[in-house]
mmCIF file of C-alpha atoms in Angstrom:
data_model
loop_
_atom_site.group_PDB
_atom_site.id
_atom_site.type_symbol
_atom_site.label_atom_id
_atom_site.label_comp_id
_atom_site.label_asym_id
_atom_site.label_seq_id
_atom_site.Cartn_x
_atom_site.Cartn_y
_atom_site.Cartn_z
ATOM 1 C CA ASP A 25 -6.016 0.447 -5.397
ATOM 2 C CA SER A 26 -5.534 -3.003 -3.873
ATOM 3 C CA GLY A 27 -8.837 -2.950 -1.981
ATOM 4 C CA VAL A 28 -7.059 -3.284 1.375
ATOM 5 C CA THR A 29 -7.581 -0.298 3.668
ATOM 6 C CA GLN A 30 -5.302 0.623 6.527
ATOM 7 C CA THR A 31 -5.778 3.314 9.132
ATOM 8 C CA PRO A 32 -4.261 5.522 10.287
ATOM 9 C CA LYS A 33 -1.836 6.369 7.492
ATOM 10 C CA HIS A 34 0.493 8.200 9.835
ATOM 11 C CA LEU A 35 0.861 8.054 13.585
ATOM 12 C CA ILE A 36 3.296 9.829 15.889
ATOM 13 C CA THR A 37 3.509 8.807 19.515
ATOM 14 C CA ALA A 38 5.883 8.656 22.437
ATOM 15 C CA THR A 39 7.889 5.830 23.930
ATOM 16 C CA GLY A 40 5.939 3.689 26.352
ATOM 17 C CA GLN A 41 2.620 4.360 24.673
ATOM 18 C CA ARG A 42 0.222 1.938 23.025
ATOM 19 C CA VAL A 43 -1.301 2.189 19.551
ATOM 20 C CA THR A 44 -3.746 0.214 17.456
ATOM 21 C CA LEU A 45 -3.472 -0.158 13.701
ATOM 22 C CA ARG A 46 -6.502 -1.230 11.743
ATOM 23 C CA CYS A 47 -6.850 -3.189 8.525
ATOM 24 C CA SER A 48 -9.893 -3.883 6.371
ATOM 25 C CA PRO A 49 -9.202 -6.692 3.910
ATOM 26 C CA ARG A 50 -10.496 -6.983 0.366
ATOM 27 C CA SER A 51 -14.083 -8.084 0.158
ATOM 28 C CA GLY A 52 -14.258 -11.846 0.481
ATOM 29 C CA ASP A 53 -10.663 -12.379 1.625
ATOM 30 C CA LEU A 54 -10.451 -14.521 4.753
ATOM 31 C CA SER A 55 -6.713 -14.232 5.377
ATOM 32 C CA VAL A 56 -5.002 -11.191 6.815
ATOM 33 C CA TYR A 57 -1.246 -10.791 7.178
ATOM 34 C CA TRP A 58 0.748 -8.153 9.045
ATOM 35 C CA TYR A 59 4.244 -7.061 8.053
ATOM 36 C CA GLN A 60 6.686 -4.593 9.526
ATOM 37 C CA GLN A 61 9.144 -2.658 7.376
ATOM 38 C CA SER A 62 11.883 -0.651 9.010
ATOM 39 C CA LEU A 63 14.822 0.904 7.194
ATOM 40 C CA ASP A 64 17.401 -1.641 8.228
ATOM 41 C CA GLN A 65 15.266 -4.775 8.331
ATOM 42 C CA GLY A 66 13.269 -4.976 5.140
ATOM 43 C CA LEU A 67 9.798 -6.493 5.141
ATOM 44 C CA GLN A 68 9.325 -8.757 8.154
ATOM 45 C CA PHE A 69 6.364 -11.088 8.468
ATOM 46 C CA LEU A 70 4.646 -10.659 11.824
ATOM 47 C CA ILE A 71 1.473 -12.719 11.936
ATOM 48 C CA GLN A 72 -1.319 -14.251 9.849
ATOM 49 C CA TYR A 73 -4.991 -14.731 10.638
ATOM 50 C CA TYR A 74 -7.453 -16.847 8.737
ATOM 51 C CA ASN A 75 -11.169 -16.394 9.337
ATOM 52 C CA GLY A 76 -10.644 -15.155 12.858
ATOM 53 C CA GLU A 77 -8.002 -17.641 13.947
ATOM 54 C CA GLU A 78 -4.291 -17.159 14.238
ATOM 55 C CA ARG A 79 -2.637 -19.232 11.513
ATOM 56 C CA ALA A 80 1.045 -18.402 11.601
ATOM 57 C CA LYS A 81 3.446 -16.326 13.611
ATOM 58 C CA GLY A 82 6.633 -14.724 12.426
ATOM 59 C CA ASN A 83 8.949 -12.278 14.147
ATOM 60 C CA ILE A 84 6.301 -10.676 16.296
ATOM 61 C CA LEU A 85 7.381 -9.267 19.639
ATOM 62 C CA GLU A 86 5.507 -10.163 22.820
ATOM 63 C CA ARG A 87 4.601 -6.480 23.179
ATOM 64 C CA PHE A 88 2.643 -6.777 19.945
ATOM 65 C CA SER A 89 -0.633 -8.585 19.499
ATOM 66 C CA ALA A 90 -3.225 -8.887 16.789
ATOM 67 C CA GLN A 91 -6.705 -10.176 16.256
ATOM 68 C CA GLN A 92 -9.177 -10.665 13.448
ATOM 69 C CA PHE A 93 -12.815 -9.884 14.116
ATOM 70 C CA PRO A 94 -15.961 -11.628 12.850
ATOM 71 C CA ASP A 95 -16.331 -9.021 10.110
ATOM 72 C CA LEU A 96 -12.772 -10.018 9.069
ATOM 73 C CA HIS A 97 -11.112 -6.702 9.791
ATOM 74 C CA SER A 98 -7.941 -6.968 11.809
ATOM 75 C CA GLU A 99 -6.157 -4.875 14.388
ATOM 76 C CA LEU A 100 -2.504 -4.861 15.345
ATOM 77 C CA ASN A 101 -1.840 -3.628 18.868
ATOM 78 C CA LEU A 102 1.604 -2.316 19.723
ATOM 79 C CA SER A 103 2.339 -1.564 23.362
ATOM 80 C CA SER A 104 5.216 -0.256 25.485
ATOM 81 C CA LEU A 105 6.495 1.357 22.340
ATOM 82 C CA GLU A 106 10.208 1.832 21.809
ATOM 83 C CA LEU A 107 12.103 4.019 19.373
ATOM 84 C CA GLY A 108 12.961 0.928 17.356
ATOM 85 C CA ASP A 109 9.304 0.228 16.689
ATOM 86 C CA SER A 110 9.216 3.155 14.291
ATOM 87 C CA ALA A 111 8.406 1.576 10.945
ATOM 88 C CA LEU A 112 5.879 1.081 8.210
ATOM 89 C CA TYR A 113 3.298 -1.535 9.102
ATOM 90 C CA PHE A 114 1.598 -3.242 6.196
ATOM 91 C CA CYS A 115 -1.489 -5.357 6.156
ATOM 92 C CA ALA A 116 -2.227 -7.755 3.314
ATOM 93 C CA SER A 117 -5.180 -9.952 2.518
ATOM 94 C CA SER A 118 -5.593 -13.032 0.406
ATOM 95 C CA SER A 119 -8.210 -15.481 -0.698
ATOM 96 C CA ASP A 120 -6.178 -17.947 -2.739
ATOM 97 C CA GLY A 121 -2.543 -17.298 -3.479
ATOM 98 C CA GLU A 122 -1.687 -13.708 -4.203
ATOM 99 C CA LEU A 123 -1.405 -11.257 -1.344
ATOM 100 C CA PHE A 124 -2.801 -7.772 -1.798
ATOM 101 C CA PHE A 125 -1.197 -5.120 0.350
ATOM 102 C CA GLY A 126 -2.555 -1.936 1.807
ATOM 103 C CA GLU A 127 -0.667 1.333 1.665
ATOM 104 C CA GLY A 128 0.641 0.928 5.180
ATOM 105 C CA SER A 129 0.582 2.799 8.462
ATOM 106 C CA ARG A 130 3.702 4.795 9.212
ATOM 107 C CA LEU A 131 4.443 4.773 12.925
ATOM 108 C CA THR A 132 6.927 7.213 14.403
ATOM 109 C CA VAL A 133 7.898 6.769 18.038
ATOM 110 C CA LEU A 134 9.594 9.787 19.613
ATOM 111 C CA ASP B 1 14.207 -17.160 5.512
ATOM 112 C CA ALA B 2 13.658 -15.768 2.047
ATOM 113 C CA LYS B 3 15.319 -18.747 0.273
ATOM 114 C CA THR B 4 16.156 -16.589 -2.728
ATOM 115 C CA THR B 5 19.168 -14.644 -3.960
ATOM 116 C CA GLN B 6 18.844 -11.524 -6.069
ATOM 117 C CA PRO B 7 21.318 -8.860 -7.168
ATOM 118 C CA PRO B 8 20.937 -5.778 -4.978
ATOM 119 C CA SER B 9 20.563 -3.379 -7.874
ATOM 120 C CA MET B 10 20.154 -3.162 -11.629
ATOM 121 C CA ASP B 11 19.419 -0.450 -14.111
ATOM 122 C CA CYS B 12 17.749 -0.339 -17.453
ATOM 123 C CA ALA B 13 17.069 2.199 -20.180
ATOM 124 C CA GLU B 14 13.500 3.270 -20.695
ATOM 125 C CA GLY B 15 11.834 1.271 -23.462
ATOM 126 C CA ARG B 16 14.239 -1.634 -23.165
ATOM 127 C CA ALA B 17 13.532 -4.988 -21.582
ATOM 128 C CA ALA B 18 14.463 -5.373 -17.940
ATOM 129 C CA ASN B 19 15.555 -8.889 -17.009
ATOM 130 C CA LEU B 20 15.686 -9.497 -13.263
ATOM 131 C CA PRO B 21 17.317 -12.762 -12.167
ATOM 132 C CA CYS B 22 16.599 -14.797 -9.069
ATOM 133 C CA ASN B 23 18.262 -17.897 -7.669
ATOM 134 C CA HIS B 24 16.223 -20.318 -5.590
ATOM 135 C CA SER B 25 18.377 -23.436 -5.613
ATOM 136 C CA THR B 26 16.655 -25.050 -2.598
ATOM 137 C CA ILE B 27 13.134 -24.716 -3.948
ATOM 138 C CA SER B 28 11.004 -27.782 -3.328
ATOM 139 C CA GLY B 29 8.484 -29.397 -5.619
ATOM 140 C CA ASN B 30 5.383 -27.764 -4.213
ATOM 141 C CA GLU B 31 6.801 -24.263 -3.919
ATOM 142 C CA TYR B 32 5.783 -21.516 -6.288
ATOM 143 C CA VAL B 33 7.914 -18.582 -7.402
ATOM 144 C CA TYR B 34 6.235 -15.228 -6.798
ATOM 145 C CA TRP B 35 7.341 -11.763 -7.821
ATOM 146 C CA TYR B 36 6.266 -8.579 -6.113
ATOM 147 C CA ARG B 37 7.478 -5.023 -6.399
ATOM 148 C CA GLN B 38 7.449 -2.071 -4.061
ATOM 149 C CA ILE B 39 7.493 1.459 -5.364
ATOM 150 C CA HIS B 40 8.975 3.896 -2.873
ATOM 151 C CA SER B 41 7.432 2.751 0.447
ATOM 152 C CA GLN B 42 4.055 1.968 -1.078
ATOM 153 C CA GLY B 43 2.498 -1.406 -0.357
ATOM 154 C CA PRO B 44 4.098 -4.267 -2.284
ATOM 155 C CA GLN B 45 2.305 -5.074 -5.517
ATOM 156 C CA TYR B 46 1.822 -8.566 -6.915
ATOM 157 C CA ILE B 47 3.318 -9.056 -10.388
ATOM 158 C CA ILE B 48 3.263 -12.705 -11.380
ATOM 159 C CA HIS B 49 3.830 -16.232 -10.126
ATOM 160 C CA GLY B 50 4.607 -19.671 -11.519
ATOM 161 C CA LEU B 51 5.339 -23.260 -10.602
ATOM 162 C CA LYS B 52 7.128 -24.887 -13.539
ATOM 163 C CA ASN B 53 5.965 -23.346 -16.771
ATOM 164 C CA ASN B 54 6.754 -19.923 -18.088
ATOM 165 C CA GLU B 55 4.025 -17.402 -17.386
ATOM 166 C CA THR B 56 3.003 -14.113 -18.945
ATOM 167 C CA ASN B 57 0.509 -11.480 -17.954
ATOM 168 C CA GLU B 58 -0.099 -7.848 -18.774
ATOM 169 C CA MET B 59 2.719 -6.715 -16.510
ATOM 170 C CA ALA B 60 5.541 -9.154 -17.090
ATOM 171 C CA SER B 61 6.817 -12.573 -18.115
ATOM 172 C CA LEU B 62 8.296 -15.161 -15.803
ATOM 173 C CA ILE B 63 10.830 -17.633 -17.114
ATOM 174 C CA ILE B 64 11.616 -20.581 -14.811
ATOM 175 C CA THR B 65 14.516 -22.884 -15.642
ATOM 176 C CA GLU B 66 13.798 -26.543 -16.175
ATOM 177 C CA ASP B 67 15.460 -27.530 -12.900
ATOM 178 C CA ARG B 68 13.486 -24.721 -11.169
ATOM 179 C CA LYS B 69 16.593 -23.468 -9.421
ATOM 180 C CA SER B 70 16.392 -20.024 -10.942
ATOM 181 C CA SER B 71 14.009 -17.709 -12.683
ATOM 182 C CA THR B 72 13.949 -14.410 -14.546
ATOM 183 C CA LEU B 73 11.325 -11.720 -14.432
ATOM 184 C CA ILE B 74 11.075 -9.827 -17.694
ATOM 185 C CA LEU B 75 9.528 -6.397 -18.037
ATOM 186 C CA PRO B 76 9.361 -6.168 -21.819
ATOM 187 C CA HIS B 77 9.340 -2.378 -22.220
ATOM 188 C CA ALA B 78 10.475 -0.742 -19.000
ATOM 189 C CA THR B 79 9.154 2.711 -18.145
ATOM 190 C CA LEU B 80 10.226 5.198 -15.504
ATOM 191 C CA ARG B 81 7.258 4.060 -13.406
ATOM 192 C CA ASP B 82 8.794 0.587 -13.187
ATOM 193 C CA THR B 83 11.550 1.943 -10.948
ATOM 194 C CA ALA B 84 11.019 -0.066 -7.760
ATOM 195 C CA VAL B 85 12.379 -2.809 -5.530
ATOM 196 C CA TYR B 86 11.523 -6.207 -7.019
ATOM 197 C CA TYR B 87 11.154 -9.183 -4.711
ATOM 198 C CA CYS B 88 11.444 -12.799 -5.763
ATOM 199 C CA ILE B 89 9.810 -15.130 -3.242
ATOM 200 C CA VAL B 90 9.262 -18.866 -3.001
ATOM 201 C CA ARG B 91 6.093 -19.879 -1.309
ATOM 202 C CA GLU B 92 4.561 -23.205 -0.438
ATOM 203 C CA GLY B 93 1.299 -24.045 -2.060
ATOM 204 C CA ARG B 94 -1.736 -21.951 -2.668
ATOM 205 C CA GLY B 95 -4.774 -21.175 -0.624
ATOM 206 C CA SER B 96 -5.124 -18.835 2.256
ATOM 207 C CA THR B 97 -4.104 -21.328 4.887
ATOM 208 C CA LEU B 98 -0.642 -21.711 3.486
ATOM 209 C CA GLY B 99 2.300 -19.775 2.311
ATOM 210 C CA ARG B 100 2.972 -16.528 4.045
ATOM 211 C CA LEU B 101 5.526 -14.595 2.052
ATOM 212 C CA TYR B 102 9.056 -14.092 3.291
ATOM 213 C CA PHE B 103 10.676 -11.125 1.610
ATOM 214 C CA GLY B 104 14.402 -10.819 1.092
ATOM 215 C CA ARG B 105 16.166 -7.587 0.186
ATOM 216 C CA GLY B 106 15.061 -7.659 -3.419
ATOM 217 C CA THR B 107 16.578 -5.898 -6.431
ATOM 218 C CA GLN B 108 16.394 -2.139 -6.765
ATOM 219 C CA LEU B 109 15.602 -1.575 -10.431
ATOM 220 C CA THR B 110 16.253 1.914 -11.712
ATOM 221 C CA VAL B 111 14.903 2.795 -15.131
ATOM 222 C CA TRP B 112 16.622 5.794 -16.661
ATOM 223 C CA PRO B 113 15.405 8.001 -19.498
#
């Protein structure tokens, strides 16, 4: 158990819809990272937050957004969903160096 | 950009040492080498990291060449539960303000009985 909690574990929705994925980092970790893993793309870095502020952006689509709240949990919002957004979405947290990953949220868009 | 090159797959007999190579010829002086693994769609798991010196922990050993252009992760006594994709990553610095991880394709290690 990494100490990082992600909900929901599984989510099935339709194209055009909007979903929110939630991440609770390890106690004391200020950084949260979001990654997307689809079958043909591997693990893709999306975005990083540090203590509530956006720190770095990777390959995150404009239809996607994220935020980190004062209690340090983070949410990843995915809108206007397309079939290609079906993937595993991982959250990770860090305090100094190593990243600890949650078990992921599996999103299926039909 | 993952900045590393790994063989796509390797296999190893249970109980033997698994030696996973990684090339990172463009690594810069302040970049660390990190290893993670991912077991069948679970969240990636941290294994070990190093800067210049060889490192060992309860999971594995990391051997970094003197010129730092390559490294080897060693699992001394592989078990079936070590079957996973292993990722070698170079990352700038430490501290939570730096160094998001960029994953490549990794090496699929299969441990057979």
